[in-house]
């Protein structure tokens, strides 16, 4: 699957650092996953797990909880964050259909528009054995659903707003056939 997503950096930059972190589900400088929230100075802020790095560098041998944080069950703001919305089945075997996991990578882009302006964004490329997984994750209210990127669907006072930060420019699904002889995918035609 390929999605070309424009990123509204102006909207993103209007958010406070705490709001950005709560929407993503990780601390901005260190990348540490957020495990709880607390009001600090009247503003909702994220808290990280004990033992998480403070250096801003990924540790040489990061603990599994750093790479794949545990699913939070009690905090609705963190359950709505991007990292939790995109991986609801923590602990499930990735080979199981219910895991909805797929290999993905984002590549930034910068387009020059006809009026001389710039558009920035992300070329999102993913690989999975079933297109239905991508569609389910993008459409289901329990996953990305109406959140656009992350954050509560209907934010309460103090919670980060649900902004349309991403906009779909183009997309498509492509087949990558297995290696075969005399050409890739040949066994499909047997």
PDB file of C-alpha atoms in Angstrom, residues 8-177:
ATOM      1  CA  UNK A   8      -0.166  20.426   7.997  1.00  0.00           C
ATOM      2  CA  UNK A   9       2.929  21.666   9.814  1.00  0.00           C
ATOM      3  CA  UNK A  10       1.278  24.975  10.710  1.00  0.00           C
ATOM      4  CA  UNK A  11      -1.482  23.117  12.606  1.00  0.00           C
ATOM      5  CA  UNK A  12       1.089  20.802  14.222  1.00  0.00           C
ATOM      6  CA  UNK A  13       3.227  23.734  15.368  1.00  0.00           C
ATOM      7  CA  UNK A  14       0.222  25.441  16.980  1.00  0.00           C
ATOM      8  CA  UNK A  15       0.052  22.528  19.419  1.00  0.00           C
ATOM      9  CA  UNK A  16       2.065  22.651  22.606  1.00  0.00           C
ATOM     10  CA  UNK A  17       4.847  20.111  23.052  1.00  0.00           C
ATOM     11  CA  UNK A  18       2.715  18.288  25.646  1.00  0.00           C
ATOM     12  CA  UNK A  19      -0.201  18.083  23.180  1.00  0.00           C
ATOM     13  CA  UNK A  20       2.083  16.756  20.425  1.00  0.00           C
ATOM     14  CA  UNK A  21       3.474  14.113  22.770  1.00  0.00           C
ATOM     15  CA  UNK A  22      -0.005  13.018  23.898  1.00  0.00           C
ATOM     16  CA  UNK A  23      -1.211  12.713  20.287  1.00  0.00           C
ATOM     17  CA  UNK A  24       1.834  10.621  19.293  1.00  0.00           C
ATOM     18  CA  UNK A  25       2.112   8.693  22.582  1.00  0.00           C
ATOM     19  CA  UNK A  26       5.856   9.253  22.977  1.00  0.00           C
ATOM     20  CA  UNK A  27       8.072  11.898  24.515  1.00  0.00           C
ATOM     21  CA  UNK A  28       9.313  14.197  21.754  1.00  0.00           C
ATOM     22  CA  UNK A  29      12.998  14.413  22.720  1.00  0.00           C
ATOM     23  CA  UNK A  30      13.679  10.887  24.011  1.00  0.00           C
ATOM     24  CA  UNK A  31      11.106   8.807  22.118  1.00  0.00           C
ATOM     25  CA  UNK A  32      10.103   7.169  25.406  1.00  0.00           C
ATOM     26  CA  UNK A  33       6.545   5.814  25.357  1.00  0.00           C
ATOM     27  CA  UNK A  34       4.059   7.609  27.591  1.00  0.00           C
ATOM     28  CA  UNK A  35       2.539   5.424  30.278  1.00  0.00           C
ATOM     29  CA  UNK A  36       0.300   7.868  32.131  1.00  0.00           C
ATOM     30  CA  UNK A  37      -0.900  11.466  32.191  1.00  0.00           C
ATOM     31  CA  UNK A  38      -0.951  14.111  34.890  1.00  0.00           C
ATOM     32  CA  UNK A  39      -1.928  17.752  35.175  1.00  0.00           C
ATOM     33  CA  UNK A  40       1.208  19.874  35.537  1.00  0.00           C
ATOM     34  CA  UNK A  41       0.628  23.601  35.998  1.00  0.00           C
ATOM     35  CA  UNK A  42      -2.980  23.192  34.890  1.00  0.00           C
ATOM     36  CA  UNK A  43      -1.981  21.455  31.608  1.00  0.00           C
ATOM     37  CA  UNK A  44      -2.274  17.762  30.788  1.00  0.00           C
ATOM     38  CA  UNK A  45       1.156  16.221  30.345  1.00  0.00           C
ATOM     39  CA  UNK A  46       2.489  12.743  29.628  1.00  0.00           C
ATOM     40  CA  UNK A  47       4.589  10.625  31.972  1.00  0.00           C
ATOM     41  CA  UNK A  48       7.106   8.022  30.793  1.00  0.00           C
ATOM     42  CA  UNK A  49       7.928   4.598  32.154  1.00  0.00           C
ATOM     43  CA  UNK A  50      10.609   4.262  34.793  1.00  0.00           C
ATOM     44  CA  UNK A  51      14.095   3.663  33.449  1.00  0.00           C
ATOM     45  CA  UNK A  52      13.475   5.341  30.115  1.00  0.00           C
ATOM     46  CA  UNK A  53      16.451   7.173  28.645  1.00  0.00           C
ATOM     47  CA  UNK A  54      16.759  10.926  29.150  1.00  0.00           C
ATOM     48  CA  UNK A  55      19.512  11.417  26.595  1.00  0.00           C
ATOM     49  CA  UNK A  56      17.433  11.737  23.444  1.00  0.00           C
ATOM     50  CA  UNK A  57      19.386   8.796  22.007  1.00  0.00           C
ATOM     51  CA  UNK A  58      17.892   5.345  21.494  1.00  0.00           C
ATOM     52  CA  UNK A  59      19.700   3.017  23.900  1.00  0.00           C
ATOM     53  CA  UNK A  60      22.073   0.405  22.428  1.00  0.00           C
ATOM     54  CA  UNK A  61      19.887  -2.455  23.686  1.00  0.00           C
ATOM     55  CA  UNK A  62      16.468  -0.897  24.196  1.00  0.00           C
ATOM     56  CA  UNK A  63      14.047  -2.855  26.360  1.00  0.00           C
ATOM     57  CA  UNK A  64      11.051  -4.348  24.507  1.00  0.00           C
ATOM     58  CA  UNK A  65       8.724  -1.883  26.270  1.00  0.00           C
ATOM     59  CA  UNK A  66      10.600   0.995  24.603  1.00  0.00           C
ATOM     60  CA  UNK A  67      10.176  -0.374  21.083  1.00  0.00           C
ATOM     61  CA  UNK A  68       6.697  -1.843  21.549  1.00  0.00           C
ATOM     62  CA  UNK A  69       5.040  -0.209  24.560  1.00  0.00           C
ATOM     63  CA  UNK A  70       2.447  -2.115  26.534  1.00  0.00           C
ATOM     64  CA  UNK A  71      -1.178  -1.361  25.768  1.00  0.00           C
ATOM     65  CA  UNK A  72      -2.588   1.074  28.293  1.00  0.00           C
ATOM     66  CA  UNK A  73      -5.997   0.032  29.557  1.00  0.00           C
ATOM     67  CA  UNK A  74      -6.830   2.750  32.041  1.00  0.00           C
ATOM     68  CA  UNK A  75      -5.875   6.012  30.371  1.00  0.00           C
ATOM     69  CA  UNK A  76      -8.268   7.117  27.604  1.00  0.00           C
ATOM     70  CA  UNK A  77      -5.939   9.871  26.324  1.00  0.00           C
ATOM     71  CA  UNK A  78      -3.056   7.440  25.824  1.00  0.00           C
ATOM     72  CA  UNK A  79      -5.367   4.788  24.364  1.00  0.00           C
ATOM     73  CA  UNK A  80      -6.193   7.401  21.701  1.00  0.00           C
ATOM     74  CA  UNK A  81      -2.528   8.176  20.893  1.00  0.00           C
ATOM     75  CA  UNK A  82      -1.081   7.247  17.505  1.00  0.00           C
ATOM     76  CA  UNK A  83       1.171   4.446  18.772  1.00  0.00           C
ATOM     77  CA  UNK A  84      -1.695   2.808  20.639  1.00  0.00           C
ATOM     78  CA  UNK A  85      -4.308   3.295  17.891  1.00  0.00           C
ATOM     79  CA  UNK A  86      -2.035   1.698  15.302  1.00  0.00           C
ATOM     80  CA  UNK A  87      -1.234  -1.385  17.375  1.00  0.00           C
ATOM     81  CA  UNK A  88      -4.166  -2.482  19.497  1.00  0.00           C
ATOM     82  CA  UNK A  89      -3.231  -6.157  19.702  1.00  0.00           C
ATOM     83  CA  UNK A  90      -0.048  -5.916  21.717  1.00  0.00           C
ATOM     84  CA  UNK A  91       1.273  -9.302  22.636  1.00  0.00           C
ATOM     85  CA  UNK A  92      -0.577 -11.041  19.805  1.00  0.00           C
ATOM     86  CA  UNK A  93       1.459 -13.131  17.425  1.00  0.00           C
ATOM     87  CA  UNK A  94       2.143 -10.871  14.395  1.00  0.00           C
ATOM     88  CA  UNK A  95       1.335 -13.814  12.087  1.00  0.00           C
ATOM     89  CA  UNK A  96      -2.249 -13.953  13.385  1.00  0.00           C
ATOM     90  CA  UNK A  97      -4.792 -12.107  11.212  1.00  0.00           C
ATOM     91  CA  UNK A  98      -6.185 -10.268  14.257  1.00  0.00           C
ATOM     92  CA  UNK A  99      -2.831  -8.623  14.942  1.00  0.00           C
ATOM     93  CA  UNK A 100      -3.304  -6.249  11.970  1.00  0.00           C
ATOM     94  CA  UNK A 101       0.423  -5.640  11.946  1.00  0.00           C
ATOM     95  CA  UNK A 102       2.194  -4.725   8.765  1.00  0.00           C
ATOM     96  CA  UNK A 103       5.684  -3.645   7.849  1.00  0.00           C
ATOM     97  CA  UNK A 104       5.720   0.075   7.110  1.00  0.00           C
ATOM     98  CA  UNK A 105       8.097   2.941   6.509  1.00  0.00           C
ATOM     99  CA  UNK A 106       7.600   6.626   5.904  1.00  0.00           C
ATOM    100  CA  UNK A 107       9.664   8.748   3.544  1.00  0.00           C
ATOM    101  CA  UNK A 108       9.410  12.533   3.693  1.00  0.00           C
ATOM    102  CA  UNK A 109       8.683  14.586   0.578  1.00  0.00           C
ATOM    103  CA  UNK A 110       8.759  18.260  -0.361  1.00  0.00           C
ATOM    104  CA  UNK A 111       6.652  19.386  -3.347  1.00  0.00           C
ATOM    105  CA  UNK A 112       6.906  22.775  -5.031  1.00  0.00           C
ATOM    106  CA  UNK A 113       3.369  23.947  -5.845  1.00  0.00           C
ATOM    107  CA  UNK A 114       2.372  25.886  -8.975  1.00  0.00           C
ATOM    108  CA  UNK A 115       2.044  29.120  -6.938  1.00  0.00           C
ATOM    109  CA  UNK A 116       5.624  28.740  -5.682  1.00  0.00           C
ATOM    110  CA  UNK A 117       4.551  27.500  -2.254  1.00  0.00           C
ATOM    111  CA  UNK A 118       5.724  24.294  -0.651  1.00  0.00           C
ATOM    112  CA  UNK A 119       3.876  21.190   0.480  1.00  0.00           C
ATOM    113  CA  UNK A 120       5.549  18.806   2.895  1.00  0.00           C
ATOM    114  CA  UNK A 121       4.470  15.352   3.809  1.00  0.00           C
ATOM    115  CA  UNK A 122       5.081  11.679   4.084  1.00  0.00           C
ATOM    116  CA  UNK A 123       5.163   8.917   1.484  1.00  0.00           C
ATOM    117  CA  UNK A 124       3.822   6.031   3.563  1.00  0.00           C
ATOM    118  CA  UNK A 125       4.795   2.631   2.168  1.00  0.00           C
ATOM    119  CA  UNK A 126       3.613  -0.589   3.770  1.00  0.00           C
ATOM    120  CA  UNK A 127       3.747  -4.294   3.055  1.00  0.00           C
ATOM    121  CA  UNK A 128       1.248  -6.885   4.258  1.00  0.00           C
ATOM    122  CA  UNK A 129      -0.302 -10.034   2.960  1.00  0.00           C
ATOM    123  CA  UNK A 130      -3.857  -8.678   3.066  1.00  0.00           C
ATOM    124  CA  UNK A 131      -5.021  -5.232   1.898  1.00  0.00           C
ATOM    125  CA  UNK A 132      -7.945  -5.632   4.286  1.00  0.00           C
ATOM    126  CA  UNK A 133      -5.591  -5.085   7.231  1.00  0.00           C
ATOM    127  CA  UNK A 134      -4.677  -1.582   6.048  1.00  0.00           C
ATOM    128  CA  UNK A 135      -8.288  -0.658   5.325  1.00  0.00           C
ATOM    129  CA  UNK A 136      -9.437  -2.010   8.698  1.00  0.00           C
ATOM    130  CA  UNK A 137      -6.773  -0.051  10.609  1.00  0.00           C
ATOM    131  CA  UNK A 138      -7.559   3.169   8.714  1.00  0.00           C
ATOM    132  CA  UNK A 139     -11.357   2.909   8.968  1.00  0.00           C
ATOM    133  CA  UNK A 140     -12.160   1.289  12.309  1.00  0.00           C
ATOM    134  CA  UNK A 141     -13.073   3.737  15.096  1.00  0.00           C
ATOM    135  CA  UNK A 142     -11.068   1.629  17.548  1.00  0.00           C
ATOM    136  CA  UNK A 143      -7.951   2.046  15.426  1.00  0.00           C
ATOM    137  CA  UNK A 144      -7.219   5.230  13.416  1.00  0.00           C
ATOM    138  CA  UNK A 145     -10.914   5.733  12.552  1.00  0.00           C
ATOM    139  CA  UNK A 146     -11.840   9.411  12.688  1.00  0.00           C
ATOM    140  CA  UNK A 147      -8.693  10.494  14.532  1.00  0.00           C
ATOM    141  CA  UNK A 148      -6.752  11.460  11.364  1.00  0.00           C
ATOM    142  CA  UNK A 149      -3.436  10.729  13.122  1.00  0.00           C
ATOM    143  CA  UNK A 150      -4.007  10.302  16.841  1.00  0.00           C
ATOM    144  CA  UNK A 151      -5.625  11.849  19.863  1.00  0.00           C
ATOM    145  CA  UNK A 152      -9.099  11.609  21.360  1.00  0.00           C
ATOM    146  CA  UNK A 153     -12.054  11.606  18.940  1.00  0.00           C
ATOM    147  CA  UNK A 154     -13.971  14.018  21.196  1.00  0.00           C
ATOM    148  CA  UNK A 155     -11.369  15.742  23.382  1.00  0.00           C
ATOM    149  CA  UNK A 156     -12.325  16.836  26.885  1.00  0.00           C
ATOM    150  CA  UNK A 157     -11.010  20.006  28.495  1.00  0.00           C
ATOM    151  CA  UNK A 158      -7.216  19.818  28.765  1.00  0.00           C
ATOM    152  CA  UNK A 159      -6.871  16.996  26.239  1.00  0.00           C
ATOM    153  CA  UNK A 160      -5.099  17.527  22.898  1.00  0.00           C
ATOM    154  CA  UNK A 161      -7.389  18.603  20.045  1.00  0.00           C
ATOM    155  CA  UNK A 162      -8.327  16.250  17.226  1.00  0.00           C
ATOM    156  CA  UNK A 163      -6.871  18.183  14.294  1.00  0.00           C
ATOM    157  CA  UNK A 164      -6.796  17.147  10.622  1.00  0.00           C
ATOM    158  CA  UNK A 165      -2.993  17.124  10.516  1.00  0.00           C
ATOM    159  CA  UNK A 166      -2.750  14.656   7.620  1.00  0.00           C
ATOM    160  CA  UNK A 167      -4.387  14.948   4.209  1.00  0.00           C
ATOM    161  CA  UNK A 168      -4.409  12.195   1.591  1.00  0.00           C
ATOM    162  CA  UNK A 169      -3.019  13.361  -1.764  1.00  0.00           C
ATOM    163  CA  UNK A 170      -2.709  10.011  -3.547  1.00  0.00           C
ATOM    164  CA  UNK A 171      -2.664   6.325  -2.782  1.00  0.00           C
ATOM    165  CA  UNK A 172      -2.767   2.891  -4.247  1.00  0.00           C
ATOM    166  CA  UNK A 173      -2.383  -0.810  -3.627  1.00  0.00           C
ATOM    167  CA  UNK A 174       0.257  -2.754  -5.515  1.00  0.00           C
ATOM    168  CA  UNK A 175       1.089  -6.438  -5.770  1.00  0.00           C
ATOM    169  CA  UNK A 176       4.629  -7.594  -5.072  1.00  0.00           C
ATOM    170  CA  UNK A 177       4.708 -11.178  -6.370  1.00  0.00           C
TER     171      UNK A 177
END
